[in-house]
Short mmCIF file of C-alpha atoms and ligand atoms in Angstrom, two decimals:
data_model
loop_
_atom_site.label_atom_id
_atom_site.label_comp_id
_atom_site.label_asym_id
_atom_site.label_seq_id
_atom_site.Cartn_x
_atom_site.Cartn_y
_atom_site.Cartn_z
CA UNK A 161 -11.20 -9.88 -11.28
CA UNK A 162 -12.69 -8.31 -14.34
CA UNK A 163 -10.32 -5.66 -15.80
CA UNK A 164 -11.65 -2.43 -16.92
CA UNK A 165 -11.10 -1.15 -20.11
CA UNK A 166 -8.63 1.81 -20.34
CA UNK A 167 -9.63 4.97 -19.26
CA UNK A 168 -7.63 7.79 -20.45
CA UNK A 169 -7.78 11.44 -19.02
CA UNK A 170 -6.90 15.11 -19.57
CA UNK A 171 -5.80 17.26 -16.95
CA UNK A 172 -4.81 20.84 -16.81
CA UNK A 173 -4.30 23.28 -14.12
CA UNK A 174 -6.71 24.44 -11.49
CA UNK A 175 -7.87 26.99 -9.43
CA UNK A 176 -7.17 26.13 -5.56
CA UNK A 177 -8.36 23.01 -3.99
CA UNK A 178 -10.22 24.07 -0.98
CA UNK A 179 -12.50 21.59 1.34
CA UNK A 180 -12.75 18.62 4.05
CA UNK A 181 -12.58 15.12 2.53
CA UNK A 182 -12.30 11.60 3.79
CA UNK A 183 -9.97 8.99 2.18
CA UNK A 184 -10.95 5.60 2.04
CA UNK A 185 -9.60 2.73 4.40
CA UNK A 186 -6.10 1.76 4.91
CA UNK A 187 -5.49 -0.99 2.11
CA UNK A 188 -2.93 -2.53 4.30
CA UNK A 189 -5.17 -2.80 7.10
CA UNK A 190 -7.94 -4.05 5.16
CA UNK A 191 -5.93 -7.13 3.64
CA UNK A 192 -4.99 -8.02 6.93
CA UNK A 193 -8.55 -7.68 8.64
CA UNK A 194 -9.81 -9.88 6.07
CA UNK A 195 -7.44 -12.49 6.50
CA UNK A 196 -7.18 -12.47 10.08
CA UNK A 197 -10.84 -12.47 10.36
CA UNK A 198 -10.90 -15.55 8.46
CA UNK A 199 -9.17 -17.52 10.20
CA UNK A 200 -10.91 -16.83 13.54
CA UNK A 201 -13.70 -19.02 14.43
CA UNK A 202 -16.66 -16.69 15.18
CA UNK A 203 -17.84 -13.37 13.54
CA UNK A 204 -15.66 -10.29 13.17
CA UNK A 205 -16.75 -6.94 11.79
CA UNK A 206 -14.81 -4.82 10.05
CA UNK A 207 -15.92 -1.17 9.77
CA UNK A 208 -13.73 1.16 6.86
CA UNK A 209 -12.52 -1.76 4.70
CA UNK A 210 -11.28 -0.06 1.95
CA UNK A 211 -13.39 -1.58 -0.90
CA UNK A 212 -10.76 -1.17 -4.45
CA UNK A 213 -9.83 -4.09 -6.39
CA UNK A 214 -6.84 -5.35 -4.41
CA UNK A 215 -8.73 -5.94 -1.25
CA UNK A 216 -11.68 -7.53 -2.90
CA UNK A 217 -9.23 -9.42 -4.59
CA UNK A 218 -7.98 -10.74 -0.86
CA UNK A 219 -12.14 -11.14 0.31
CA UNK A 220 -12.48 -13.36 -3.04
CA UNK A 221 -9.82 -15.46 -1.95
CA UNK A 222 -10.66 -15.89 1.71
CA UNK A 223 -14.17 -16.54 0.27
CA UNK A 224 -12.70 -19.35 -2.20
CA UNK A 225 -10.94 -20.77 0.96
CA UNK A 226 -14.06 -21.39 2.98
CA UNK A 227 -14.33 -18.22 4.84
CA UNK A 228 -18.13 -16.01 4.98
CA UNK A 229 -17.63 -12.63 3.84
CA UNK A 230 -20.53 -10.67 3.22
CA UNK A 231 -21.02 -6.49 3.29
CA UNK A 232 -23.75 -5.69 5.45
CA UNK A 233 -26.28 -2.71 4.35
CA UNK A 234 -24.85 -0.52 6.62
CA UNK A 235 -21.20 -0.99 4.59
CA UNK A 236 -19.50 -3.03 7.60
CA UNK A 237 -18.20 -6.06 6.49
CA UNK A 238 -18.95 -9.65 8.38
CA UNK A 239 -16.61 -12.29 8.41
CA UNK A 240 -16.83 -15.61 9.33
CA UNK A 241 -14.03 -17.35 9.74
CA UNK A 242 -12.65 -21.10 9.39
CA UNK A 243 -10.17 -21.30 12.12
CA UNK A 244 -6.36 -21.43 12.12
CA UNK A 245 -5.76 -24.37 9.95
CA UNK A 246 -8.93 -24.34 8.54
CA UNK A 247 -8.73 -23.14 5.18
CA UNK A 248 -10.51 -25.26 2.04
CA UNK A 249 -8.92 -26.38 -1.35
CA UNK A 250 -9.87 -23.34 -3.77
CA UNK A 251 -11.78 -24.89 -6.45
CA UNK A 252 -10.33 -22.64 -9.07
CA UNK A 253 -6.78 -20.20 -9.36
CA UNK A 254 -6.92 -17.64 -7.10
CA UNK A 255 -6.79 -14.43 -9.48
CA UNK A 256 -4.89 -11.49 -7.49
CA UNK A 257 -5.34 -8.94 -10.32
CA UNK A 258 -2.94 -6.14 -9.72
CA UNK A 259 -2.31 -7.17 -5.90
CA UNK A 260 1.09 -7.68 -4.67
CA UNK A 261 0.31 -7.81 -1.00
CA UNK A 262 -2.69 -10.21 -1.57
CA UNK A 263 -0.65 -12.43 -3.32
CA UNK A 264 2.03 -12.36 -1.15
CA UNK A 265 0.76 -12.96 1.92
CA UNK A 266 -2.17 -15.20 0.83
CA UNK A 267 1.13 -17.54 -0.35
CA UNK A 268 1.90 -17.63 3.46
CA UNK A 269 -1.00 -18.52 4.46
CA UNK A 270 -1.50 -21.77 2.12
CA UNK A 271 1.97 -22.82 2.63
CA UNK A 272 1.30 -24.16 6.13
CA UNK A 273 -2.32 -25.40 5.25
CA UNK A 274 -2.77 -28.73 3.68
CA UNK A 275 -4.15 -27.35 0.41
CA UNK A 276 -2.72 -26.28 -2.67
CA UNK A 277 -3.39 -23.15 -4.36
CA UNK A 278 -2.98 -21.41 -8.01
CA UNK A 279 -1.87 -17.73 -8.09
CA UNK A 280 -2.41 -15.61 -11.16
CA UNK A 281 -2.27 -11.77 -11.96
CA UNK A 282 -2.67 -9.54 -14.14
CA UNK A 283 0.37 -7.91 -16.36
CA UNK A 284 2.05 -5.79 -13.73
CA UNK A 285 1.76 -8.34 -10.82
CA UNK A 286 3.20 -11.12 -13.56
CA UNK A 287 5.98 -8.95 -13.74
CA UNK A 288 6.95 -8.75 -9.93
CA UNK A 289 9.46 -10.97 -8.05
CA UNK A 290 8.04 -13.66 -5.83
CA UNK A 291 11.19 -15.26 -5.02
CA UNK A 292 11.38 -13.16 -1.77
CA UNK A 293 8.36 -14.89 -0.61
CA UNK A 294 9.04 -18.58 -2.32
CA UNK A 295 12.47 -18.97 -0.34
CA UNK A 296 11.35 -18.79 2.97
CA UNK A 297 8.22 -20.33 2.43
CA UNK A 298 9.88 -23.38 1.06
CA UNK A 299 12.00 -23.26 3.63
CA UNK A 300 9.29 -23.91 6.05
CA UNK A 301 7.82 -26.74 4.02
CA UNK A 302 6.03 -25.80 0.92
CA UNK A 303 6.22 -27.01 -2.26
CA UNK A 304 6.14 -24.12 -5.04
CA UNK A 305 6.42 -24.24 -8.93
CA UNK A 306 6.69 -20.47 -10.05
CA UNK A 307 6.96 -19.32 -14.01
CA UNK A 308 10.50 -18.28 -15.09
CA UNK A 309 12.09 -15.86 -13.10
CA UNK A 310 10.14 -16.61 -9.79
CA UNK A 311 6.88 -14.97 -11.26
CA UNK A 312 3.17 -15.31 -11.32
CA UNK A 313 1.53 -17.60 -12.43
CA UNK A 314 2.59 -19.74 -9.65
CA UNK A 315 1.48 -22.66 -7.58
CA UNK A 316 1.89 -23.29 -3.72
CA UNK A 317 1.06 -26.87 -2.00
CA UNK A 318 1.13 -26.07 1.39
CA UNK A 319 3.13 -28.34 4.15
CA UNK A 320 1.22 -29.51 7.12
CA UNK A 321 2.77 -29.36 9.39
CA UNK A 322 5.25 -26.61 8.43
CA UNK A 323 8.35 -25.96 9.69
CA UNK A 324 8.99 -22.70 12.01
CA UNK A 325 11.82 -20.70 10.81
CA UNK A 326 14.31 -17.98 12.22
CA UNK A 327 14.41 -15.37 9.28
CA UNK A 328 16.43 -12.37 8.65
CA UNK A 329 14.61 -10.31 6.15
CA UNK A 330 17.27 -9.55 2.86
CA UNK A 331 14.97 -6.75 1.77
CA UNK A 332 13.09 -4.55 3.63
CA UNK A 333 9.43 -5.81 2.88
CA UNK A 334 6.51 -5.99 5.15
CA UNK A 335 5.02 -8.11 2.93
CA UNK A 336 7.41 -10.95 3.33
CA UNK A 337 7.43 -10.40 6.87
CA UNK A 338 4.11 -10.74 6.79
CA UNK A 339 4.09 -13.58 4.58
CA UNK A 340 6.57 -15.48 7.04
CA UNK A 341 4.21 -15.03 10.17
CA UNK A 342 0.82 -15.53 8.32
CA UNK A 343 2.60 -18.95 7.51
CA UNK A 344 3.61 -19.23 11.08
CA UNK A 345 0.15 -18.99 12.77
CA UNK A 346 -0.58 -22.64 11.29
CA UNK A 347 2.87 -24.00 12.34
CA UNK A 348 3.81 -25.71 15.52
CA UNK A 349 6.57 -24.06 17.18
CA UNK A 350 7.83 -20.53 17.29
CA UNK A 351 8.60 -18.64 14.07
CA UNK A 352 10.70 -16.09 14.28
CA UNK A 353 11.37 -12.66 11.58
CA UNK A 354 14.32 -10.36 12.28
CA UNK A 355 13.90 -7.29 10.01
CA UNK A 356 16.94 -5.47 10.09
CA UNK A 357 15.26 -2.24 8.84
CA UNK A 358 11.38 -1.56 10.43
CA UNK A 359 9.25 -1.77 8.01
CA UNK A 360 5.14 -1.49 8.56
CA UNK A 361 3.93 -3.26 11.68
CA UNK A 362 -0.09 -3.29 10.96
CA UNK A 363 0.62 -7.65 11.11
CA UNK A 364 2.07 -7.28 13.97
CA UNK A 365 -0.16 -5.19 15.73
CA UNK A 366 -3.27 -7.08 14.05
CA UNK A 367 -2.41 -10.80 15.26
CA UNK A 368 -1.80 -9.31 18.94
CA UNK A 369 -5.15 -7.62 18.66
CA UNK A 370 -6.64 -11.25 17.59
CA UNK A 371 -5.04 -12.50 20.24
CA UNK A 372 -2.13 -14.45 18.86
CA UNK A 373 1.19 -15.09 21.26
CA UNK A 374 3.77 -12.46 19.45
CA UNK A 375 6.36 -10.56 21.15
CA UNK A 376 8.42 -7.83 19.69
CA UNK A 377 11.88 -7.24 20.64
CA UNK A 378 14.56 -4.73 19.72
CA UNK A 379 17.88 -6.66 19.12
CA UNK A 380 21.69 -5.44 17.47
CA UNK A 381 20.55 -7.69 14.35
CA UNK A 382 17.29 -5.13 14.28
CA UNK A 383 13.43 -5.99 15.24
CA UNK A 384 12.88 -9.45 16.41
CA UNK A 385 9.22 -10.96 16.02
CA UNK A 386 8.63 -14.04 17.54
CA UNK A 387 4.72 -15.99 16.80
CA UNK A 388 3.63 -19.01 18.58
CA UNK A 389 1.97 -21.09 16.19
CA UNK A 390 -1.29 -23.28 15.95
CA UNK A 391 -2.68 -20.04 17.49
CA UNK A 392 -6.32 -19.64 18.20
CA UNK A 393 -7.32 -16.27 16.75
CA UNK A 394 -10.83 -14.85 18.40
CA UNK A 395 -12.92 -12.49 16.33
CA UNK A 396 -12.61 -9.13 16.68
CA UNK A 397 -14.16 -5.72 15.91
CA UNK A 398 -12.01 -3.57 13.40
CA UNK A 399 -12.13 -0.27 12.69
CA UNK A 400 -9.66 0.85 10.02
CA UNK A 401 -7.96 4.24 9.61
CA UNK A 402 -8.03 6.39 6.59
CA UNK A 403 -5.27 5.26 4.27
CA UNK A 404 -2.15 8.05 5.25
CA UNK A 405 -1.18 6.47 0.95
CA UNK A 406 -4.40 7.95 -0.25
CA UNK A 407 -4.36 10.95 2.04
CA UNK A 408 -0.34 12.17 0.36
CA UNK A 409 -2.23 12.99 -3.20
CA UNK A 410 -4.24 15.59 -1.59
CA UNK A 411 -1.56 16.45 0.62
CA UNK A 412 0.83 17.14 -2.09
CA UNK A 413 -2.25 18.55 -4.30
CA UNK A 414 -2.90 21.24 -1.60
CA UNK A 415 0.81 22.13 -1.14
CA UNK A 416 1.45 23.02 -4.53
CA UNK A 417 -1.72 24.41 -6.01
CA UNK A 418 -1.86 28.38 -4.90
CA UNK A 419 -4.48 29.25 -2.61
CA UNK A 420 -5.39 25.47 -1.31
CA UNK A 421 -6.46 24.99 2.19
CA UNK A 422 -7.65 21.15 2.62
CA UNK A 423 -8.39 19.43 5.65
CA UNK A 424 -8.12 15.58 5.06
CA UNK A 425 -9.76 13.52 7.82
CA UNK A 426 -9.08 10.72 9.72
CA UNK A 427 -5.76 9.75 8.27
CA UNK A 428 -3.68 7.00 10.06
CA UNK A 429 -0.47 7.74 11.18
CA UNK A 430 1.31 4.65 12.07
CA UNK A 431 4.98 5.74 12.19
CA UNK A 432 6.14 2.84 10.09
CA UNK A 433 4.01 4.72 7.50
CA UNK A 434 3.96 8.25 8.15
CA UNK A 435 7.76 9.10 6.42
CA UNK A 436 5.64 11.20 3.67
CA UNK A 437 4.35 13.90 5.97
CA UNK A 438 7.78 14.27 7.44
CA UNK A 439 9.86 14.83 4.39
CA UNK A 440 7.02 17.36 3.02
CA UNK A 441 7.26 19.19 6.45
CA UNK A 442 11.36 19.21 5.64
CA UNK A 443 10.25 20.57 1.97
CA UNK A 444 8.52 23.62 3.73
CA UNK A 445 4.74 21.92 3.77
CA UNK A 446 2.24 23.89 6.06
CA UNK A 447 0.59 20.44 7.51
CA UNK A 448 -0.98 20.30 11.14
CA UNK A 449 -2.71 17.65 13.05
CA UNK A 450 -5.65 18.08 14.17
CA UNK A 451 -8.10 15.75 16.49
CA UNK A 452 -5.06 13.22 16.85
CA UNK A 453 -6.63 10.01 18.48
CA UNK A 454 -6.24 6.31 18.44
CA UNK A 455 -8.72 4.27 16.18
CA UNK A 456 -8.55 0.71 16.23
CA UNK A 457 -4.98 0.79 17.61
CA UNK A 458 -3.70 2.93 15.16
CA UNK A 459 -2.83 6.59 15.72
CA UNK A 460 -4.95 8.83 13.42
CA UNK A 461 -5.61 12.35 12.90
CA UNK A 462 -6.81 14.90 10.85
CA UNK A 463 -4.22 16.82 8.37
CA UNK A 464 -4.85 20.61 8.06
CA UNK A 465 -3.18 21.28 4.82
CA UNK A 466 -2.58 24.74 3.15
CA UNK A 467 -0.69 25.97 0.21
CA UNK A 468 3.06 26.88 0.83
CA UNK A 469 6.46 27.53 -1.07
CA UNK A 470 8.40 24.39 -1.22
CA UNK A 471 12.06 23.97 -1.46
CA UNK A 472 14.16 20.82 -2.32
CA UNK A 473 15.69 18.72 0.32
CA UNK A 474 17.79 15.80 0.23
CA UNK A 475 15.31 12.83 1.30
CA UNK A 476 16.62 11.06 3.99
CA UNK A 477 17.09 7.70 2.72
CA UNK A 478 15.82 6.13 6.12
CA UNK A 479 12.31 7.53 5.62
CA UNK A 480 12.02 5.08 2.38
CA UNK A 481 10.29 2.37 4.50
CA UNK A 482 8.06 4.72 5.91
CA UNK A 483 6.97 6.31 2.67
CA UNK A 484 8.16 3.50 -0.06
CA UNK A 485 4.47 3.48 -1.58
CA UNK A 486 4.69 7.68 -1.52
CA UNK A 487 7.99 8.68 -3.70
CA UNK A 488 5.67 8.92 -7.15
CA UNK A 489 3.68 11.80 -5.19
CA UNK A 490 6.87 13.11 -3.45
CA UNK A 491 8.52 13.64 -6.90
CA UNK A 492 5.47 15.78 -8.13
CA UNK A 493 6.33 17.85 -5.02
CA UNK A 494 9.61 17.93 -5.74
CA UNK A 495 8.87 19.43 -9.32
CA UNK A 496 7.25 22.45 -7.91
CA UNK A 497 9.71 23.07 -5.14
CA UNK A 498 12.81 25.53 -5.61
CA UNK A 499 15.71 23.92 -5.84
CA UNK A 500 17.00 20.29 -6.97
CA UNK A 501 15.35 17.29 -4.99
CA UNK A 502 17.32 13.98 -4.24
CA UNK A 503 16.27 10.88 -3.48
CA UNK A 504 18.32 7.96 -3.34
CA UNK A 505 18.36 4.48 -1.44
CA UNK A 506 14.81 3.65 -2.73
CA UNK A 507 15.79 0.90 -4.89
CA UNK A 508 12.71 -1.11 -4.02
CA UNK A 509 10.93 1.58 -6.20
CA UNK A 510 11.71 -0.62 -9.19
CA UNK A 511 9.93 -3.94 -8.30
CA UNK A 512 6.36 -2.40 -6.93
CA UNK A 513 3.31 -2.35 -9.41
CA UNK A 514 6.24 -0.48 -12.13
CA UNK A 515 9.39 0.34 -12.02
CA UNK A 516 8.37 3.62 -10.22
CA UNK A 517 11.78 5.02 -10.81
CA UNK A 518 11.67 4.82 -14.45
CA UNK A 519 8.18 5.42 -14.79
CA UNK A 520 8.15 8.64 -12.58
CA UNK A 521 11.44 9.87 -14.71
CA UNK A 522 9.66 9.36 -18.01
CA UNK A 523 6.48 10.66 -16.93
CA UNK A 524 7.68 14.02 -15.24
CA UNK A 525 10.42 14.49 -18.33
CA UNK A 526 6.95 14.18 -20.74
CA UNK A 527 5.63 17.12 -18.99
CA UNK A 528 8.97 19.28 -19.16
CA UNK A 529 10.29 18.54 -15.72
CA UNK A 530 14.12 17.89 -15.40
CA UNK A 531 15.18 14.63 -13.96
CA UNK A 532 18.20 12.47 -13.44
CA UNK A 533 17.65 8.68 -12.60
CA UNK A 534 19.74 6.49 -10.56
CA UNK A 535 19.73 3.04 -9.70
CA UNK A 536 18.17 3.66 -6.31
CA UNK A 537 16.32 7.10 -7.20
CA UNK A 538 15.60 9.91 -8.57
CA UNK A 539 16.83 13.61 -8.53
CA UNK A 540 14.09 16.24 -9.72
CA UNK A 541 14.65 20.00 -10.45
CA UNK A 542 11.70 22.00 -9.41
CA UNK A 543 10.01 25.24 -10.86
CA UNK A 544 10.37 27.18 -8.06
CA UNK A 545 6.54 27.24 -7.39
CA UNK A 546 5.90 28.11 -11.15
CA UNK A 547 3.21 25.70 -13.17
CA UNK A 548 4.96 23.14 -14.74
CA UNK A 549 5.05 22.69 -18.72
CA UNK A 550 2.87 20.01 -19.19
CA UNK A 551 1.26 18.73 -22.47
CA UNK A 552 2.78 15.21 -22.53
CA UNK A 553 1.57 11.95 -23.02
CA UNK A 554 1.91 9.72 -19.94
CA UNK A 555 1.92 6.05 -19.64
CA UNK A 556 0.08 4.81 -16.34
CA UNK A 557 1.57 0.90 -16.82
CA UNK A 558 -1.27 -0.76 -14.90
CA UNK A 559 0.43 1.60 -11.28
CA UNK A 560 -2.67 3.25 -9.58
CA UNK A 561 0.05 5.45 -7.90
CA UNK A 562 1.54 6.99 -11.36
CA UNK A 563 -2.17 7.43 -12.44
CA UNK A 564 -2.78 9.44 -9.38
CA UNK A 565 0.49 11.23 -9.14
CA UNK A 566 0.39 12.50 -12.89
CA UNK A 567 -3.25 13.71 -12.32
CA UNK A 568 -1.82 15.58 -9.01
CA UNK A 569 1.16 16.94 -11.52
CA UNK A 570 -1.78 17.94 -13.88
CA UNK A 571 -2.95 20.27 -11.41
CA UNK A 572 -0.08 22.56 -12.04
CA UNK A 573 0.58 21.95 -15.60
CA UNK A 574 0.40 25.10 -18.14
CA UNK A 575 -0.95 22.59 -21.16
CA UNK A 576 -3.40 19.59 -20.46
CA UNK A 577 -1.82 16.14 -19.45
CA UNK A 578 -2.53 13.11 -21.11
CA UNK A 579 -2.85 9.80 -18.92
CA UNK A 580 -3.07 6.77 -20.85
CA UNK A 581 -5.59 4.77 -18.50
CA UNK A 582 -6.54 5.93 -15.13
CA UNK A 583 -8.43 2.94 -14.70
CA UNK A 584 -5.76 1.12 -11.85
CA UNK A 585 -7.10 4.01 -9.59
CA UNK A 586 -9.51 1.60 -8.57
CA UNK A 587 -7.22 -0.62 -7.12
CA UNK A 588 -6.81 1.37 -3.92
CA UNK A 589 -8.87 4.67 -4.41
CA UNK A 590 -12.22 4.22 -6.37
CA UNK A 591 -13.20 7.71 -5.09
CA UNK A 592 -9.85 9.25 -5.99
CA UNK A 593 -11.75 11.48 -8.93
CA UNK A 594 -15.11 12.53 -7.41
CA UNK A 595 -13.15 13.48 -4.36
CA UNK A 596 -10.76 15.83 -6.43
CA UNK A 597 -13.97 17.18 -8.37
CA UNK A 598 -15.63 18.15 -5.00
CA UNK A 599 -12.22 19.92 -4.13
CA UNK A 600 -12.26 21.59 -6.86
CA UNK A 601 -15.86 22.57 -7.36
CA UNK A 602 -15.95 23.95 -3.83
CA UNK A 603 -13.32 26.29 -4.60
CA UNK A 604 -15.51 27.63 -7.68
C1 S3P B 724 2.59 -3.24 1.96
C2 S3P B 724 4.06 -3.51 2.16
C3 S3P B 724 4.59 -2.81 0.98
C4 S3P B 724 3.71 -1.83 0.10
C5 S3P B 724 2.66 -2.30 -0.47
C6 S3P B 724 2.09 -2.63 0.84
C7 S3P B 724 2.29 -4.22 3.03
O1 S3P B 724 5.50 -3.66 0.00
O2 S3P B 724 4.68 -1.13 -0.97
O3 S3P B 724 2.17 -1.36 -0.92
O4 S3P B 724 0.83 -4.30 2.99
O5 S3P B 724 2.47 -4.85 3.76
P1 S3P B 724 6.85 -4.52 0.22
O6 S3P B 724 6.66 -5.56 1.56
O7 S3P B 724 7.02 -5.03 -0.97
O8 S3P B 724 7.85 -3.10 0.78
#
């Protein structure tokens, strides 16, 4: 993947944000749509695919393993798959860029095919733990040679036939769950994943949609997902809903910038993803759902958001799995609320594209917000609705969500906030700054 040169940004407080916007396709669903389409025999069509760098890394990898993937002029992606078991040996290392989801899910796919693939990535991805997928995939028979600490670059030598496993997730991770299920697709017998805490269920929904035999049961141990291997996937027409993780930036921005009134259309509201909206409502946010509907098997609505006076909360720890990517922007909302918000039980934030607890504590402190860091979360003293001091120098640390969250913080800062590099935003939301300009202009 090409890595953009650093793009600094200076951002200061703004007038109201108004207007109607759409967010790009859901990143998690986009990765899975490409992967499963590439394993179906025949042509699948994907509408609304997120065309961000992370998803393009998945597309490039699936092409390198034999799938035919083209973007039609109308923006619909056509994928001719190779069939489960049909992945080809990639000729070169698979460059995963910044994308943990691509890496972990594709490691699962390779693990049960008789091929070998090397995975490389940028500095952020190369610092992230892969043992969580190496362990179960090794038990299934794959031979994985990783860099020290279980990091990238690493090589996966798949095993065919692989061995089915029953695996209880030691961390709440949809990526680990999905890696095992994807490995299970080409494994004889039943692969079973037990998740004590429910995580995003896009893989389960989409596997069933492609015709895999998959059951989900609730048990005393948690959700039990059983997949019958050696599956035959049938090509599908997939419509990808808008990404709630991308919508969250505008929902928070409209909530904290006085006078704002914004409609974010076509937002995926799968309950395993929508925790941020629950948390913001607990803080007093004014968010109404309009046009609730089902799109591509996922609940979707338009979110109408108006500025509101927010108050501090203790963020319920059981919301963590359904809002794990949204903590950085929630912390920005908390910085503008009345009182001290405390978020605990979110230790996983330390192993995202950056250590998001330290990254956000440092970034908010740099713009004059008082924070207290915990091993598993953050406390933030809110401004009571007043502008934040601002003026700081922020390091985005190759983390798109730090860059976008601190841009939102800049919108309510007295002195302009400087972010060293907003180019990582292209991994998940290439049009983010264009949309911001539009929301600001409409209010002029
Ligand atoms: C994702 C799962 C989550 C999330 C990531 C996308 C997925 O990661 O943070 O952005 O698509 O499965 P974990 O599985 O590490 O929690």
